[in-house]
Amino acid sequence: MANLIRLAKLGSSWGRNELDAYNIAVVEQEQELFFGGPFPAYLPAYTGLDGFTTHENRVQELDESTLSLMKRLDLAMRVVEGEESAVDDFVVELLRVLKYETKQTVIRTRKTPDICILDPDSGILLLAQEDKSHINLQDPEAQLIAEAIAAFQTNNKKRTDQLFLDPLEEWLMTALDEPPTSIFPGITMFRTFPRFYKIRVTAELDQCVRHGTYPATKTTVYRHTPRVPGRSIDGMKPLDNRKHILQCYEAFKRFVLPGYGLFLSHLGFFSHH
């Protein structure tokens, strides 16, 4: 792999060759290992709109917010070859319903990646990338990893230029009441079906990507694909799929939002027995 040719590419053009060229491996993890708790019995409860988990389809008695989310879910499931989908609209609305947007954070849509959550004072906290295989053959997983490296660069530039702090040697997730971990949280979306990622970004990896050299240290990206009761291609349309995926989103908050992991620990969700 060290002899592979490394050409400078935009993150949106990354594929499997770039992951191999920079010694990056993606490893699937089960729930307990990925989220760090005694799952599935203790996946955190869904905290969003009640009607979204009691009605599979739109009915008149639902409140306006639930109807709005369901309409976006239905639109996101209708993918037309060669046309932009409504997946980004759905994900933004869902993240807001799940309270990923707080007093400290804001959800933004961008060209690349499609969606991010950022803290205006410190930098990018989460990235989300849609699988657009109905439009092009680009790899959303490789794109997401490339954009995590770019976000590491952006956050470090903000630290040095605006906050007058030393650059980080790796992206440290320090929001929780536990030892820092060098991960960057991310999500890829196939229609309404998500995959969750913990992407390790270090200064070594960053420098190698900048200079087109092979990293001596392998970077392992951990991925979790929700084990839904139904078909993954049906996404969050069936209620049983929807309930499980929503709980995965709730568990994933601990890697994104300041203080949320401590909140769940106090409720007993992440204590081993």
mmCIF file of C-alpha atoms in Angstrom:
data_model
loop_
_atom_site.group_PDB
_atom_site.id
_atom_site.type_symbol
_atom_site.label_atom_id
_atom_site.label_comp_id
_atom_site.label_asym_id
_atom_site.label_seq_id
_atom_site.Cartn_x
_atom_site.Cartn_y
_atom_site.Cartn_z
ATOM 1 C CA MET A 1 0.000 0.000 0.000
ATOM 2 C CA ALA A 2 2.910 2.346 0.658
ATOM 3 C CA ASN A 3 3.664 2.298 -3.096
ATOM 4 C CA LEU A 4 0.191 3.412 -4.180
ATOM 5 C CA ILE A 5 0.051 6.675 -6.118
ATOM 6 C CA ARG A 6 -1.505 9.474 -4.062
ATOM 7 C CA LEU A 7 -3.014 12.285 -6.065
ATOM 8 C CA ALA A 8 -4.412 15.427 -4.452
ATOM 9 C CA LYS A 9 -8.200 15.060 -4.489
ATOM 10 C CA LEU A 10 -11.182 16.861 -3.064
ATOM 11 C CA GLY A 11 -12.866 15.004 -0.226
ATOM 12 C CA SER A 12 -15.938 14.569 -2.422
ATOM 13 C CA SER A 13 -13.813 12.481 -4.828
ATOM 14 C CA TRP A 14 -12.345 10.086 -2.272
ATOM 15 C CA GLY A 15 -12.963 6.358 -2.689
ATOM 16 C CA ARG A 16 -11.581 3.032 -1.463
ATOM 17 C CA ASN A 17 -8.231 3.649 -3.158
ATOM 18 C CA GLU A 18 -7.655 6.744 -1.028
ATOM 19 C CA LEU A 19 -8.494 4.843 2.160
ATOM 20 C CA ASP A 20 -5.946 2.174 1.230
ATOM 21 C CA ALA A 21 -3.400 4.805 0.173
ATOM 22 C CA TYR A 22 -3.555 6.472 3.594
ATOM 23 C CA ASN A 23 -3.643 3.264 5.656
ATOM 24 C CA ILE A 24 -7.271 3.714 6.773
ATOM 25 C CA ALA A 25 -9.443 0.697 7.638
ATOM 26 C CA VAL A 26 -13.172 0.674 8.416
ATOM 27 C CA VAL A 27 -14.219 -1.904 11.024
ATOM 28 C CA GLU A 28 -17.827 -2.783 11.829
ATOM 29 C CA GLN A 29 -18.695 -2.938 15.548
ATOM 30 C CA GLU A 30 -21.679 -4.325 17.410
ATOM 31 C CA GLN A 31 -23.847 -2.034 19.545
ATOM 32 C CA GLU A 32 -22.192 -2.702 22.889
ATOM 33 C CA LEU A 33 -18.674 -2.047 21.640
ATOM 34 C CA PHE A 34 -19.614 0.920 19.484
ATOM 35 C CA PHE A 35 -21.822 2.869 21.878
ATOM 36 C CA GLY A 36 -20.027 1.755 25.032
ATOM 37 C CA GLY A 37 -22.870 0.365 27.102
ATOM 38 C CA PRO A 38 -24.723 -2.869 27.972
ATOM 39 C CA PHE A 39 -26.948 -2.932 24.881
ATOM 40 C CA PRO A 40 -29.499 -3.632 23.520
ATOM 41 C CA ALA A 41 -31.421 -3.609 26.811
ATOM 42 C CA TYR A 42 -30.130 -0.161 27.762
ATOM 43 C CA LEU A 43 -30.282 1.838 24.555
ATOM 44 C CA PRO A 44 -31.416 5.299 25.716
ATOM 45 C CA ALA A 45 -35.101 6.049 25.330
ATOM 46 C CA TYR A 46 -36.291 8.197 22.447
ATOM 47 C CA THR A 47 -36.847 11.782 23.610
ATOM 48 C CA GLY A 48 -38.522 13.292 20.543
ATOM 49 C CA LEU A 49 -42.075 13.670 19.259
ATOM 50 C CA ASP A 50 -44.425 10.990 20.632
ATOM 51 C CA GLY A 51 -46.485 10.673 17.484
ATOM 52 C CA PHE A 52 -43.436 9.778 15.413
ATOM 53 C CA THR A 53 -43.125 6.402 17.179
ATOM 54 C CA THR A 54 -46.849 5.598 17.447
ATOM 55 C CA HIS A 55 -47.974 6.262 13.857
ATOM 56 C CA GLU A 56 -46.240 4.845 10.801
ATOM 57 C CA ASN A 57 -48.094 7.150 8.421
ATOM 58 C CA ARG A 58 -49.546 10.641 8.571
ATOM 59 C CA VAL A 59 -52.924 11.001 10.261
ATOM 60 C CA GLN A 60 -54.880 14.188 10.873
ATOM 61 C CA GLU A 61 -54.705 14.118 14.663
ATOM 62 C CA LEU A 62 -50.901 14.444 14.692
ATOM 63 C CA ASP A 63 -49.393 17.770 15.737
ATOM 64 C CA GLU A 64 -47.764 20.073 13.210
ATOM 65 C CA SER A 65 -44.171 19.218 14.181
ATOM 66 C CA THR A 66 -44.741 15.465 13.843
ATOM 67 C CA LEU A 67 -46.501 15.907 10.510
ATOM 68 C CA SER A 68 -43.606 18.037 9.278
ATOM 69 C CA LEU A 69 -41.078 15.315 10.172
ATOM 70 C CA MET A 70 -43.228 12.566 8.623
ATOM 71 C CA LYS A 71 -43.634 14.498 5.377
ATOM 72 C CA ARG A 72 -39.874 14.817 5.114
ATOM 73 C CA LEU A 73 -39.458 11.114 5.881
ATOM 74 C CA ASP A 74 -41.850 10.222 3.055
ATOM 75 C CA LEU A 75 -40.066 12.550 0.639
ATOM 76 C CA ALA A 76 -36.643 11.169 1.604
ATOM 77 C CA MET A 77 -37.831 7.644 0.755
ATOM 78 C CA ARG A 78 -38.731 8.713 -2.812
ATOM 79 C CA VAL A 79 -35.422 8.659 -4.642
ATOM 80 C CA VAL A 80 -35.516 9.531 -8.354
ATOM 81 C CA GLU A 81 -32.540 8.563 -10.527
ATOM 82 C CA GLY A 82 -30.434 11.581 -11.422
ATOM 83 C CA GLU A 83 -32.264 13.994 -9.101
ATOM 84 C CA GLU A 84 -31.340 15.436 -5.701
ATOM 85 C CA SER A 85 -33.250 13.726 -2.908
ATOM 86 C CA ALA A 86 -34.913 15.150 0.208
ATOM 87 C CA VAL A 87 -32.651 13.140 2.544
ATOM 88 C CA ASP A 88 -30.762 16.202 3.828
ATOM 89 C CA ASP A 89 -34.039 17.978 4.661
ATOM 90 C CA PHE A 90 -35.192 14.955 6.643
ATOM 91 C CA VAL A 91 -31.906 14.527 8.540
ATOM 92 C CA VAL A 92 -31.766 18.199 9.550
ATOM 93 C CA GLU A 93 -35.352 18.069 10.839
ATOM 94 C CA LEU A 94 -34.708 14.773 12.655
ATOM 95 C CA LEU A 95 -31.550 16.036 14.374
ATOM 96 C CA ARG A 96 -33.454 19.081 15.594
ATOM 97 C CA VAL A 97 -36.291 16.919 16.911
ATOM 98 C CA LEU A 98 -33.701 14.771 18.714
ATOM 99 C CA LYS A 99 -32.222 17.934 20.283
ATOM 100 C CA TYR A 100 -28.840 17.735 18.601
ATOM 101 C CA GLU A 101 -29.194 21.486 18.172
ATOM 102 C CA THR A 102 -28.727 23.158 21.558
ATOM 103 C CA LYS A 103 -27.788 26.556 22.982
ATOM 104 C CA GLN A 104 -24.176 25.644 22.144
ATOM 105 C CA THR A 105 -24.638 23.997 18.733
ATOM 106 C CA VAL A 106 -26.135 24.722 15.327
ATOM 107 C CA ILE A 107 -27.048 22.395 12.438
ATOM 108 C CA ARG A 108 -25.941 23.525 8.983
ATOM 109 C CA THR A 109 -26.327 22.197 5.463
ATOM 110 C CA ARG A 110 -23.282 22.472 3.189
ATOM 111 C CA LYS A 111 -22.107 21.305 -0.197
ATOM 112 C CA THR A 112 -19.536 18.921 1.294
ATOM 113 C CA PRO A 113 -20.344 17.257 3.582
ATOM 114 C CA ASP A 114 -24.109 17.553 3.273
ATOM 115 C CA ILE A 115 -24.763 18.345 6.945
ATOM 116 C CA CYS A 116 -22.667 19.320 9.940
ATOM 117 C CA ILE A 117 -23.220 20.222 13.571
ATOM 118 C CA LEU A 118 -20.891 22.848 14.913
ATOM 119 C CA ASP A 119 -20.178 24.868 17.996
ATOM 120 C CA PRO A 120 -19.600 28.419 16.692
ATOM 121 C CA ASP A 121 -17.020 28.978 19.439
ATOM 122 C CA SER A 122 -14.941 25.830 18.969
ATOM 123 C CA GLY A 123 -15.608 24.148 15.624
ATOM 124 C CA ILE A 124 -17.263 21.238 13.836
ATOM 125 C CA LEU A 125 -18.660 18.473 16.065
ATOM 126 C CA LEU A 126 -20.389 16.059 13.667
ATOM 127 C CA LEU A 127 -20.558 15.384 9.916
ATOM 128 C CA ALA A 128 -23.288 13.645 7.909
ATOM 129 C CA GLN A 129 -23.016 12.515 4.285
ATOM 130 C CA GLU A 130 -25.798 11.180 2.053
ATOM 131 C CA ASP A 131 -25.258 8.153 -0.174
ATOM 132 C CA LYS A 132 -25.965 9.676 -3.607
ATOM 133 C CA SER A 133 -25.445 6.540 -5.663
ATOM 134 C CA HIS A 134 -28.674 7.384 -7.518
ATOM 135 C CA ILE A 135 -26.789 10.416 -8.947
ATOM 136 C CA ASN A 136 -23.123 9.340 -9.011
ATOM 137 C CA LEU A 137 -20.813 6.500 -8.017
ATOM 138 C CA GLN A 138 -19.009 8.363 -5.229
ATOM 139 C CA ASP A 139 -18.393 6.511 -1.962
ATOM 140 C CA PRO A 140 -20.158 8.279 0.959
ATOM 141 C CA GLU A 141 -18.030 6.453 3.552
ATOM 142 C CA ALA A 142 -14.736 7.565 2.017
ATOM 143 C CA GLN A 143 -16.163 11.073 1.507
ATOM 144 C CA LEU A 144 -17.130 11.253 5.181
ATOM 145 C CA ILE A 145 -13.656 10.210 6.335
ATOM 146 C CA ALA A 146 -12.010 12.765 4.023
ATOM 147 C CA GLU A 147 -14.283 15.492 5.358
ATOM 148 C CA ALA A 148 -13.451 14.505 8.950
ATOM 149 C CA ILE A 149 -9.776 15.090 8.139
ATOM 150 C CA ALA A 150 -10.691 18.457 6.588
ATOM 151 C CA ALA A 151 -12.741 19.328 9.684
ATOM 152 C CA PHE A 152 -9.727 18.488 11.862
ATOM 153 C CA GLN A 153 -7.741 21.001 9.815
ATOM 154 C CA THR A 154 -10.506 23.619 10.076
ATOM 155 C CA ASN A 155 -10.846 23.190 13.837
ATOM 156 C CA ASN A 156 -7.081 23.410 14.335
ATOM 157 C CA LYS A 157 -6.877 26.563 12.231
ATOM 158 C CA LYS A 158 -9.567 28.129 14.412
ATOM 159 C CA ARG A 159 -7.651 27.113 17.548
ATOM 160 C CA THR A 160 -4.423 28.728 16.375
ATOM 161 C CA ASP A 161 -5.728 31.784 14.489
ATOM 162 C CA GLN A 162 -8.714 32.828 16.600
ATOM 163 C CA LEU A 163 -8.359 31.217 20.031
ATOM 164 C CA PHE A 164 -4.528 31.468 20.202
ATOM 165 C CA LEU A 165 -4.225 27.847 21.325
ATOM 166 C CA ASP A 166 -1.758 25.174 20.277
ATOM 167 C CA PRO A 167 -2.986 22.860 17.486
ATOM 168 C CA LEU A 168 -4.278 19.480 18.549
ATOM 169 C CA GLU A 169 -2.171 16.416 17.812
ATOM 170 C CA GLU A 170 -5.430 14.532 17.395
ATOM 171 C CA TRP A 171 -9.096 15.386 17.580
ATOM 172 C CA LEU A 172 -9.979 14.861 21.239
ATOM 173 C CA MET A 173 -13.585 14.238 22.214
ATOM 174 C CA THR A 174 -13.564 15.874 25.657
ATOM 175 C CA ALA A 175 -17.238 16.715 26.063
ATOM 176 C CA LEU A 176 -17.961 13.803 28.394
ATOM 177 C CA ASP A 177 -17.068 13.048 31.982
ATOM 178 C CA GLU A 178 -14.617 10.353 30.915
ATOM 179 C CA PRO A 179 -11.108 10.174 29.434
ATOM 180 C CA PRO A 180 -10.724 11.985 26.064
ATOM 181 C CA THR A 181 -11.008 9.794 22.983
ATOM 182 C CA SER A 182 -9.600 10.663 19.586
ATOM 183 C CA ILE A 183 -12.732 10.268 17.506
ATOM 184 C CA PHE A 184 -14.721 12.395 15.124
ATOM 185 C CA PRO A 185 -18.413 11.359 14.983
ATOM 186 C CA GLY A 186 -20.052 10.957 11.588
ATOM 187 C CA ILE A 187 -23.120 9.536 9.861
ATOM 188 C CA THR A 188 -23.797 8.284 6.345
ATOM 189 C CA MET A 189 -27.364 8.061 5.077
ATOM 190 C CA PHE A 190 -28.839 5.702 2.496
ATOM 191 C CA ARG A 191 -32.240 7.297 2.103
ATOM 192 C CA THR A 192 -33.403 7.287 5.748
ATOM 193 C CA PHE A 193 -31.141 4.439 6.930
ATOM 194 C CA PRO A 194 -28.055 5.658 8.853
ATOM 195 C CA ARG A 195 -24.669 4.196 9.597
ATOM 196 C CA PHE A 196 -22.725 5.692 12.498
ATOM 197 C CA TYR A 197 -18.961 6.287 12.564
ATOM 198 C CA LYS A 198 -16.210 7.074 15.041
ATOM 199 C CA ILE A 199 -13.356 8.446 12.942
ATOM 200 C CA ARG A 200 -9.915 8.775 14.498
ATOM 201 C CA VAL A 201 -8.072 11.814 13.168
ATOM 202 C CA THR A 202 -4.474 12.509 14.191
ATOM 203 C CA ALA A 203 -1.832 15.056 13.218
ATOM 204 C CA GLU A 204 0.140 12.236 11.562
ATOM 205 C CA LEU A 205 -2.782 11.308 9.315
ATOM 206 C CA ASP A 206 -3.454 14.964 8.556
ATOM 207 C CA GLN A 207 0.169 15.600 7.542
ATOM 208 C CA CYS A 208 0.333 12.497 5.370
ATOM 209 C CA VAL A 209 -2.833 13.497 3.507
ATOM 210 C CA ARG A 210 -1.449 17.021 3.024
ATOM 211 C CA HIS A 211 1.858 15.740 1.639
ATOM 212 C CA GLY A 212 0.671 12.599 -0.155
ATOM 213 C CA THR A 213 2.704 10.173 1.973
ATOM 214 C CA TYR A 214 1.874 6.814 3.537
ATOM 215 C CA PRO A 215 1.170 6.901 7.309
ATOM 216 C CA ALA A 216 3.189 4.462 9.378
ATOM 217 C CA THR A 217 0.276 4.175 11.819
ATOM 218 C CA LYS A 218 -2.939 2.526 10.654
ATOM 219 C CA THR A 219 -6.095 4.570 11.247
ATOM 220 C CA THR A 220 -9.092 2.464 12.289
ATOM 221 C CA VAL A 221 -12.541 3.923 11.715
ATOM 222 C CA TYR A 222 -15.289 2.200 13.664
ATOM 223 C CA ARG A 223 -18.712 1.852 12.070
ATOM 224 C CA HIS A 224 -22.037 0.648 13.428
ATOM 225 C CA THR A 225 -24.869 -0.426 11.152
ATOM 226 C CA PRO A 226 -28.150 -0.561 13.135
ATOM 227 C CA ARG A 227 -29.534 -4.095 13.293
ATOM 228 C CA VAL A 228 -33.133 -3.211 12.500
ATOM 229 C CA PRO A 229 -35.937 -5.807 12.701
ATOM 230 C CA GLY A 230 -36.943 -5.237 9.063
ATOM 231 C CA ARG A 231 -35.095 -4.524 5.831
ATOM 232 C CA SER A 232 -32.505 -1.769 5.878
ATOM 233 C CA ILE A 233 -33.665 -0.555 2.466
ATOM 234 C CA ASP A 234 -37.002 0.385 4.081
ATOM 235 C CA GLY A 235 -35.118 2.752 6.363
ATOM 236 C CA MET A 236 -37.179 4.435 9.071
ATOM 237 C CA LYS A 237 -40.541 3.948 7.369
ATOM 238 C CA PRO A 238 -41.588 0.794 9.331
ATOM 239 C CA LEU A 239 -42.255 1.612 12.984
ATOM 240 C CA ASP A 240 -40.079 -1.199 14.364
ATOM 241 C CA ASN A 241 -37.111 0.000 12.283
ATOM 242 C CA ARG A 242 -37.843 3.597 13.235
ATOM 243 C CA LYS A 243 -37.885 2.953 16.989
ATOM 244 C CA HIS A 244 -34.556 1.116 16.944
ATOM 245 C CA ILE A 245 -32.810 3.696 14.756
ATOM 246 C CA LEU A 246 -34.095 6.557 16.915
ATOM 247 C CA GLN A 247 -32.576 4.907 19.991
ATOM 248 C CA CYS A 248 -29.256 4.607 18.132
ATOM 249 C CA TYR A 249 -29.391 8.345 17.425
ATOM 250 C CA GLU A 250 -30.030 8.936 21.131
ATOM 251 C CA ALA A 251 -27.008 6.813 22.076
ATOM 252 C CA PHE A 252 -24.821 8.587 19.506
ATOM 253 C CA LYS A 253 -25.424 11.986 21.152
ATOM 254 C CA ARG A 254 -22.847 11.170 23.803
ATOM 255 C CA PHE A 255 -20.096 11.488 21.200
ATOM 256 C CA VAL A 256 -21.365 14.836 19.915
ATOM 257 C CA LEU A 257 -22.957 17.007 22.593
ATOM 258 C CA PRO A 258 -21.194 18.450 25.648
ATOM 259 C CA GLY A 259 -22.439 16.881 28.873
ATOM 260 C CA TYR A 260 -24.843 14.368 27.305
ATOM 261 C CA GLY A 261 -22.687 11.340 28.123
ATOM 262 C CA LEU A 262 -22.559 12.422 31.768
ATOM 263 C CA PHE A 263 -26.361 12.863 31.757
ATOM 264 C CA LEU A 264 -26.850 9.287 30.496
ATOM 265 C CA SER A 265 -24.336 7.940 33.007
ATOM 266 C CA HIS A 266 -26.362 9.459 35.829
ATOM 267 C CA LEU A 267 -29.417 7.650 34.467
ATOM 268 C CA GLY A 268 -27.492 4.369 34.511
ATOM 269 C CA PHE A 269 -27.403 3.784 30.741
ATOM 270 C CA PHE A 270 -23.626 3.302 30.511
ATOM 271 C CA SER A 271 -22.852 1.465 33.758
ATOM 272 C CA HIS A 272 -21.718 -2.148 33.353
ATOM 273 C CA HIS A 273 -23.087 -4.828 35.643
#
